[in-house]
Short mmCIF file of C-alpha atoms in Angstrom, two decimals:
data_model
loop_
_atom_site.label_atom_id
_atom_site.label_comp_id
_atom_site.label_asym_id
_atom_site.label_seq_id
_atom_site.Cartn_x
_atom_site.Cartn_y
_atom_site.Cartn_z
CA UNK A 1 60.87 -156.25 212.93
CA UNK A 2 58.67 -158.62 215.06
CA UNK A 3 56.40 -158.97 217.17
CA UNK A 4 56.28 -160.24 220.67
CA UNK A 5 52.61 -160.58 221.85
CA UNK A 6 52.03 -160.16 225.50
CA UNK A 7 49.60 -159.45 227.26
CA UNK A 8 50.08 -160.19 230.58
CA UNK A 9 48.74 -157.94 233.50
CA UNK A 10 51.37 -156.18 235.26
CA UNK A 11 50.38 -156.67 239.00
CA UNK A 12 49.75 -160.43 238.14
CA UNK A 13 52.41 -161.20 240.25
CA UNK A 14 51.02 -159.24 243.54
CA UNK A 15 47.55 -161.24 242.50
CA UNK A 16 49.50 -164.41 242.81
CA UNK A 17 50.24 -163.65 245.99
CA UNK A 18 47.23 -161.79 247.23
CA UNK A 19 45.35 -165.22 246.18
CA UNK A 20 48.10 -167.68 248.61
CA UNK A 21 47.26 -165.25 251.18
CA UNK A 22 43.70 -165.50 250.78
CA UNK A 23 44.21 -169.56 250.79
CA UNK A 24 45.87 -169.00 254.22
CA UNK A 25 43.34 -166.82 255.58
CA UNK A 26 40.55 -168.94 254.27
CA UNK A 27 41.96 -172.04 255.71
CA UNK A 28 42.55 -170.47 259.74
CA UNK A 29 38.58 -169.21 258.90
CA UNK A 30 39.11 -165.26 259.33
CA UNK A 31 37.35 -162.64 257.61
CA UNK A 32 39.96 -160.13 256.50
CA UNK A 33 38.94 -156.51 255.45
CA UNK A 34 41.34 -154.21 253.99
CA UNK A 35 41.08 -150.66 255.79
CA UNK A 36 41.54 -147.77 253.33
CA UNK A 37 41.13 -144.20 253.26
CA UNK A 38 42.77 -140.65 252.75
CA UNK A 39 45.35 -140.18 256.28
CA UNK A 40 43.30 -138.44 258.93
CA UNK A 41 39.88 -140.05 258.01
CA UNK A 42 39.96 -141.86 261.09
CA UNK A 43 41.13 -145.74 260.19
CA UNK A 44 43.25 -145.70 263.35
CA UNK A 45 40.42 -144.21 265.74
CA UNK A 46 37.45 -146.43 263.93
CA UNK A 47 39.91 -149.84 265.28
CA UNK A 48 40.42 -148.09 268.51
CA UNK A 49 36.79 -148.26 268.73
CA UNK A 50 35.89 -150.92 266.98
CA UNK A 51 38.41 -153.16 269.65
CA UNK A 52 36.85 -151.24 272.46
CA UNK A 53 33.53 -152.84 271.48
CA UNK A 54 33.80 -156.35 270.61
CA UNK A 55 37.40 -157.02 271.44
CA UNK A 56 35.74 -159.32 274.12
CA UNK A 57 33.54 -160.92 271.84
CA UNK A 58 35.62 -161.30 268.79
CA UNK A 59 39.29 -162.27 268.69
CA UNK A 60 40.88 -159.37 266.54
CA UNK A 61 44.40 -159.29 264.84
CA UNK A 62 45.73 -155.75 263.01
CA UNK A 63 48.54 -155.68 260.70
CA UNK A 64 49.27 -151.52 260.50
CA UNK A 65 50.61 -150.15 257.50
CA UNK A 66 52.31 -146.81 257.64
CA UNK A 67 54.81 -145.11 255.45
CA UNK A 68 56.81 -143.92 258.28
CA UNK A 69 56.59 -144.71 262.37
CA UNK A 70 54.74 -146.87 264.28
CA UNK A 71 53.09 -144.81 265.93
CA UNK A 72 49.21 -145.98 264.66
CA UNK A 73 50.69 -149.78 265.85
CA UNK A 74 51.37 -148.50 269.45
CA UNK A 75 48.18 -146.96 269.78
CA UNK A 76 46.38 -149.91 268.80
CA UNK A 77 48.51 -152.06 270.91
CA UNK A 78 47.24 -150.23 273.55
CA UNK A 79 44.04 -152.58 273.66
CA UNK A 80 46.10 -155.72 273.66
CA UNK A 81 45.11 -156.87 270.30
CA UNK A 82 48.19 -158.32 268.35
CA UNK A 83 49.71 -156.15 266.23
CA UNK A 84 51.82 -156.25 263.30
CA UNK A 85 53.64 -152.85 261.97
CA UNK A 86 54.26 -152.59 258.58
CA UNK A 87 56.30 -149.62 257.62
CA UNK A 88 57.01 -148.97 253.92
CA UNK A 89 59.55 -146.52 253.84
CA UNK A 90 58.14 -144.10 251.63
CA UNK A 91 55.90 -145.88 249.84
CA UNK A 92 52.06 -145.08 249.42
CA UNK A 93 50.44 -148.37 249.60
CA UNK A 94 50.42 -152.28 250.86
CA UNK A 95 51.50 -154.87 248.58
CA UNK A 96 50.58 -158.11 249.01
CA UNK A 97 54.09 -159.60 249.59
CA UNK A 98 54.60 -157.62 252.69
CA UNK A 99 51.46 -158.64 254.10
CA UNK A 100 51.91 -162.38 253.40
CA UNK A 101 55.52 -161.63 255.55
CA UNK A 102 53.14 -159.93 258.28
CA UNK A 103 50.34 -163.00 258.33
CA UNK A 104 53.24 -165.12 259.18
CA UNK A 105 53.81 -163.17 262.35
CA UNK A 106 50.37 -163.69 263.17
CA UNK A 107 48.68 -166.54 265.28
CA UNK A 108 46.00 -166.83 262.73
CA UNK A 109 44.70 -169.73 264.60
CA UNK A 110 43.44 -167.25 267.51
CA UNK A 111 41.83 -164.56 264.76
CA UNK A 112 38.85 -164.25 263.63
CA UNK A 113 38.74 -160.69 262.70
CA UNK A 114 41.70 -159.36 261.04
CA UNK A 115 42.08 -155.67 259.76
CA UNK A 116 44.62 -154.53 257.31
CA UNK A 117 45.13 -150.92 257.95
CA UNK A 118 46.75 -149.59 254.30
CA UNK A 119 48.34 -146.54 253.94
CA UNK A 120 46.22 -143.44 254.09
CA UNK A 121 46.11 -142.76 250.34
CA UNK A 122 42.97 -142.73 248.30
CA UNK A 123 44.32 -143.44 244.83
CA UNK A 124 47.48 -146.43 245.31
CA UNK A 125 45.67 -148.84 247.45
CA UNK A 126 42.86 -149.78 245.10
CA UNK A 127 44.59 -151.51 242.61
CA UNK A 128 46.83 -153.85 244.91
CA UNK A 129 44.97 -156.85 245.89
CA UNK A 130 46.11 -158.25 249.25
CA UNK A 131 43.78 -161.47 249.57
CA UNK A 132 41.53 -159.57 251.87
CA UNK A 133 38.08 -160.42 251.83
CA UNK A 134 37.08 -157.16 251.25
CA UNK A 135 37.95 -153.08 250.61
CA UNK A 136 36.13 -151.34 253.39
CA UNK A 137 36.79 -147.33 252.54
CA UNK A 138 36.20 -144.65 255.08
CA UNK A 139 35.60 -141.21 253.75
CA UNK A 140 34.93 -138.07 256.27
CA UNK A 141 32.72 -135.51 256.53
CA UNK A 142 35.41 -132.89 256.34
CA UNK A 143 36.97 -134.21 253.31
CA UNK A 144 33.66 -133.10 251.36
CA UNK A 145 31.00 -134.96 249.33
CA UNK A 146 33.26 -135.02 245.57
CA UNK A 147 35.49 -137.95 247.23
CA UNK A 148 34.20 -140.78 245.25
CA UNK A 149 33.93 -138.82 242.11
CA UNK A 150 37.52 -137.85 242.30
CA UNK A 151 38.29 -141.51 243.04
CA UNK A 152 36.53 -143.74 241.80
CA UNK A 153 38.47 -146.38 241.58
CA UNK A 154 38.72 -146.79 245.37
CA UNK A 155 35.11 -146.40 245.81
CA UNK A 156 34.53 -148.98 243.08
CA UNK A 157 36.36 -151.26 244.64
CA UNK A 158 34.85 -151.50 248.04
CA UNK A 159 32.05 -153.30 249.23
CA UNK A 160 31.49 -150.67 251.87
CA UNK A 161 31.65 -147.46 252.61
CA UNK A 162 32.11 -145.63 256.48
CA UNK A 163 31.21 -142.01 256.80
CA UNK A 164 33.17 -140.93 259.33
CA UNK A 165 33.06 -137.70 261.67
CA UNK A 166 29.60 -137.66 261.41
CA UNK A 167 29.23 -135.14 264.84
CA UNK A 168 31.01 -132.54 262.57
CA UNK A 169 28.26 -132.24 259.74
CA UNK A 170 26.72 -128.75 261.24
CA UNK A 171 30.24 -126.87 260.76
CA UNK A 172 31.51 -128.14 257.04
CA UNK A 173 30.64 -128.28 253.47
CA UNK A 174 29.44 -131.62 253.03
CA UNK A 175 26.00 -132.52 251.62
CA UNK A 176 26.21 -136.48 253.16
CA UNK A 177 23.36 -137.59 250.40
CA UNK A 178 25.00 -136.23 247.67
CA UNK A 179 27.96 -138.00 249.36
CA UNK A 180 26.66 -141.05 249.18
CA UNK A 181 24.62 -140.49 245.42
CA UNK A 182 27.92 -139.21 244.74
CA UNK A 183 29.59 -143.30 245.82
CA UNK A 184 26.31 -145.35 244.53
CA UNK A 185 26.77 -144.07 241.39
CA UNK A 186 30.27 -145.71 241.31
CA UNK A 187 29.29 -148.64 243.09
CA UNK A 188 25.25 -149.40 243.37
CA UNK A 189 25.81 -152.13 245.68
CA UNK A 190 27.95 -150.41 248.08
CA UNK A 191 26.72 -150.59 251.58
CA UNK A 192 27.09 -147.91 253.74
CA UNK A 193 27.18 -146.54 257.52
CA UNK A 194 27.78 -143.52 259.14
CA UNK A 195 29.49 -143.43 262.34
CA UNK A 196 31.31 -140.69 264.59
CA UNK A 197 34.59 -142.29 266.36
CA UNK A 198 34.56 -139.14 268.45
CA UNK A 199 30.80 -139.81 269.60
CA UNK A 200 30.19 -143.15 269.12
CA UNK A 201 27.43 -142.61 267.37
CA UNK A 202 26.63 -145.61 264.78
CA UNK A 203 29.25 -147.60 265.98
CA UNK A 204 27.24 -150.02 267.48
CA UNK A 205 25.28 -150.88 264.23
CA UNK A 206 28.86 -151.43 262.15
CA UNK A 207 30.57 -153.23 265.34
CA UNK A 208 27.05 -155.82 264.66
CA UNK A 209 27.79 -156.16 261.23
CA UNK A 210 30.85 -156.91 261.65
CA UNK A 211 30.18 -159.97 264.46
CA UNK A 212 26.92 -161.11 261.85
CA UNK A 213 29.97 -161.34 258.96
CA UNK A 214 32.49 -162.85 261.40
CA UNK A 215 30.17 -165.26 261.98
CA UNK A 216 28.99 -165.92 258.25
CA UNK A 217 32.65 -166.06 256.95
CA UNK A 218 33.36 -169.08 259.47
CA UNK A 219 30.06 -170.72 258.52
CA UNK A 220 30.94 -170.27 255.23
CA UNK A 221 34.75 -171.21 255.29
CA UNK A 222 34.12 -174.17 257.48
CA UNK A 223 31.37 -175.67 255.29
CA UNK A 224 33.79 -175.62 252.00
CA UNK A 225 36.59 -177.55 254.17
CA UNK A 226 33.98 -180.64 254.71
CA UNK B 1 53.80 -142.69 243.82
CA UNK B 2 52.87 -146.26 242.87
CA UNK B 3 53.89 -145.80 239.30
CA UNK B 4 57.16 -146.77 240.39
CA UNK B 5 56.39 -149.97 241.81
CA UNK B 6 54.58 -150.96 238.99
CA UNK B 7 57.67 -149.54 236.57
CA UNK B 8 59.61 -152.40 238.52
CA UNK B 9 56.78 -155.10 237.22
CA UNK B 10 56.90 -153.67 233.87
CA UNK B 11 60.77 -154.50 233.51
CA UNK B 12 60.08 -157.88 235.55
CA UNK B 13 57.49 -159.00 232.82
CA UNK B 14 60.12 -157.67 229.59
CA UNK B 15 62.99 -159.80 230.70
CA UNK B 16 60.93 -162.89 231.36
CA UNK B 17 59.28 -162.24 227.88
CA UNK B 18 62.19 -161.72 225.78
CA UNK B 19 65.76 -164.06 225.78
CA UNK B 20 68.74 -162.11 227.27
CA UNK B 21 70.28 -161.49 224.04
CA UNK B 22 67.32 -159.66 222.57
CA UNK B 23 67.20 -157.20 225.51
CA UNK B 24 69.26 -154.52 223.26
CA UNK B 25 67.12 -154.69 220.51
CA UNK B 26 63.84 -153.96 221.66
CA UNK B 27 62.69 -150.96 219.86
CA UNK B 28 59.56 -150.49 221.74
CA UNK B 29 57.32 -151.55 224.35
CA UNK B 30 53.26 -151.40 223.94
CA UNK B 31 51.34 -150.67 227.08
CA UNK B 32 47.27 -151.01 228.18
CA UNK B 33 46.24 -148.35 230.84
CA UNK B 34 42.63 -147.95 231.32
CA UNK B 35 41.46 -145.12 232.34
CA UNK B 36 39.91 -146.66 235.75
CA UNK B 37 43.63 -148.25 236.17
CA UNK B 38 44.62 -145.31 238.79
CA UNK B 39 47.87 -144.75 237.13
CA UNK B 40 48.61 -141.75 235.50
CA UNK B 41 50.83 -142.26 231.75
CA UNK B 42 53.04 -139.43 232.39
CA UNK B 43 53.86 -140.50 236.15
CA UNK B 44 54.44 -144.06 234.83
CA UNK B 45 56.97 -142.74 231.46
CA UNK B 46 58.96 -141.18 234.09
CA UNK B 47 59.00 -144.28 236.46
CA UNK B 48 60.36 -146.40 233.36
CA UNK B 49 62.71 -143.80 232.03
CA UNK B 50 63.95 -143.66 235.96
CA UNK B 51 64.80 -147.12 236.03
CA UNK B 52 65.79 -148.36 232.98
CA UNK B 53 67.68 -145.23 232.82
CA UNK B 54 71.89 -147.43 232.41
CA UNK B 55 70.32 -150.59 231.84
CA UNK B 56 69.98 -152.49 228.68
CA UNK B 57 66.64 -150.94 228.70
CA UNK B 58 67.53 -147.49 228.32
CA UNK B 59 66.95 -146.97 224.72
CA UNK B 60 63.05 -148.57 224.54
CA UNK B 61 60.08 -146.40 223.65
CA UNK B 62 57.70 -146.92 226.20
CA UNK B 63 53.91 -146.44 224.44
CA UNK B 64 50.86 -146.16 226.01
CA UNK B 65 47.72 -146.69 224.65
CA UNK B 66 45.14 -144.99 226.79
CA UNK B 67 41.90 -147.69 227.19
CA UNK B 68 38.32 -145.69 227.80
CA UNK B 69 36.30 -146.16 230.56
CA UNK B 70 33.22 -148.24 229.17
CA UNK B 71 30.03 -149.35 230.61
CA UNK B 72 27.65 -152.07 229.11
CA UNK B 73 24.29 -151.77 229.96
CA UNK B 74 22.70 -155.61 230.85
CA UNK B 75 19.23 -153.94 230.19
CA UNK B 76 19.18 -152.06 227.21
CA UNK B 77 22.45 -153.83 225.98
CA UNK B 78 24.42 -150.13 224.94
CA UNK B 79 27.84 -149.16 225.20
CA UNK B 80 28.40 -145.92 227.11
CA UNK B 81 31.90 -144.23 227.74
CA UNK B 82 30.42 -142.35 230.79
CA UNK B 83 32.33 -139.62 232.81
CA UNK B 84 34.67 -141.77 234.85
CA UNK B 85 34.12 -144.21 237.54
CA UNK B 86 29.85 -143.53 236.79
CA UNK B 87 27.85 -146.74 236.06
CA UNK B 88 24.90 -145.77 235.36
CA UNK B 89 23.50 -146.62 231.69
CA UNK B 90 23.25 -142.96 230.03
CA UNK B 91 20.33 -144.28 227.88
CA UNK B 92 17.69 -146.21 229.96
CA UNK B 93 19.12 -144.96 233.28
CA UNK B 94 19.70 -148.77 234.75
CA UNK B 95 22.51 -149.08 237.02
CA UNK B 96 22.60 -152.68 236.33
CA UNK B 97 25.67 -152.32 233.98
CA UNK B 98 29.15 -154.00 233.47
CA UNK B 99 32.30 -152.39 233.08
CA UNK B 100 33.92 -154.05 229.81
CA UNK B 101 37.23 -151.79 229.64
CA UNK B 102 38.73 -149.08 231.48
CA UNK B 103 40.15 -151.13 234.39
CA UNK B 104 43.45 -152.67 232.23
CA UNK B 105 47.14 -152.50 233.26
CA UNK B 106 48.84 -154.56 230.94
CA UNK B 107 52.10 -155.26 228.90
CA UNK B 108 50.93 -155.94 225.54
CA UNK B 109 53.68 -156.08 223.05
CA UNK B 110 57.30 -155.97 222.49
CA UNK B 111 58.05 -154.76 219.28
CA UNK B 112 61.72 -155.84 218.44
CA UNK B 113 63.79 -153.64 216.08
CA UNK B 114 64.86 -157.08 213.61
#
């Protein structure tokens, strides 16, 4: 008998990739997020309005991931932003390959804002690195205040958090401090916002985040080039 | 339904750890899957079986060795295996911790029959 040690992670090879495409992304200074979420927390609507807001301000790019359809690409094309579909034929998550194939569709160039909508799926995503520069998770009201205990990794993973459906808090179970004890004590340093896509309300504050972290990514990115 | 995907890896990393002709005599196949790893043992023994299923593969013992979910507290310096995903130190109460295992997905060993 012998013995053939190892020990070599088995989604090294996606992280190999994840980190070229981070390179690439670096280099055309855009700050990447990585939208995730169970399907029907509102990733789709949250762009709509996000575009809506700043779309004049910031140059925005999407790549769309979807299992099946395009119909989340077509209703985000609808703001003339580019758009990039991903479909994955059945399967439940974004892997870093396909997105390197979709940044090369891309006029990175012209982005400075680029969103990565994964698959709706709370569980898959988290472990597959894409070389964004961060997990942003939205979790709705009417999914209840357990998420992030049920799935942790997700929630460990992501620097921030975006409670959605906010307008809907008098009609369902969902205790949105215990929601959000329920994610810091996953992630203590997760930063988090409530919004309603259907009201607008706190959309404004997370639309000025994002230009303050558009604008700190390029500082940053164009400092380490001289 | 990732389990599959990562099956595919799994195989990926065997053949470019063991020559061609040893293929047929691996007897078994060590695995690392923390418990914060998101992939579920069972899911991922069926994945394997699935696809090595008529391949030169078919006849490995896929083992998994589970890996808890462990927190190391910076402040009071204990190890905790807390409920899972929850960081907070269960003796001192700091949240100022550091995960130290629960998060692996790794091939480990292959274990070949001569």
């Amino acid at each position: 008998m012998s013995v053939i040690t190892v020990e070599r992670k088995v989604l090294a090879k996606n992280d190999e990739v994840a980190e070229s495409n981070r390179a690439l992304i670096k280099r055309n200074e855009v700050f990447a997020i990585n939208l995730v979420s169970s399907p029907g927390s509102g990733k789709t609507s949250l762009l709509e309005k996000t575009i809506n807001s700043i779309g004049n301000k910031v140059n925005i790019s999407v790549i769309e991931g979807d299992v099946q359809t395009s119909l989340d690409a077509e209703r985000v094309a609808n703001y003339n932003v580019p758009v990039v579909s991903i479909i994955t034929n059945g399967s439940c998550h974004l892997e870093a390959k396909l997105v390197e194939d979709a940044l090369n569709k891309l006029d990175l160039k012209k982005t400075e804002l680029l969103f990565i909508e994964n698959v709706g799926n709370l569980v898959c995503p988290a472990g597959f690195d894409l070389g964004e520069a961060m997990k942003i998770v939205i979790v709705s009201t009417t999914e209840g205040d357990d998420k992030p205990l049920k799935y942790p990794k997700m929630f460990r993973n992501s620097e921030l958090m975006i409670i959605n459906k906010i307008d809907l808090l008098p009609y369902v179970n969902c205790d949105i401090s215990k929601l959000k004890n329920n994610a810091l004590s996953i992630n203590p340093g997760l930063k988090i916002f409530e919004v309603s896509c259907t009201s607008g309300a706190g959309i404004k504050e997370w639309c000025n985040w994002l230009i303050e972290n558009v604008k700190e990514k390029h500082k940053q990115d164009t400092q380490l080039m001289y | 339904m990732h389990e599959l995907s990562i099956a595919k890896n799994i195989v990926e990393i065997i053949k470019e750890s063991v020559e061609e002709k040893d293929l047929l005599s691996i007897d078994k196949v060590i695995l690392k899957i923390g418990e914060l790893s998101g992939v579920m043992p069972d899911s991922l023994q069926f994945s394997l079986e699935a696809i090595s299923s008529g391949t030169e593969l078919e006849k490995v013992n896929f083992e998994m060795m589970k890996v808890p979910f462990t927190v190391k507290c910076k402040i009071c310096n204990n190890d905790s295996n807390n409920e899972l995903g929850i960081v907070k130190c269960p003796v001192c109460g700091s949240n100022d911790t550091e995960i130290i295992s629960g998060n692996e997905l790794l091939v480990s060993e292959i274990i070949l029959k001569n």
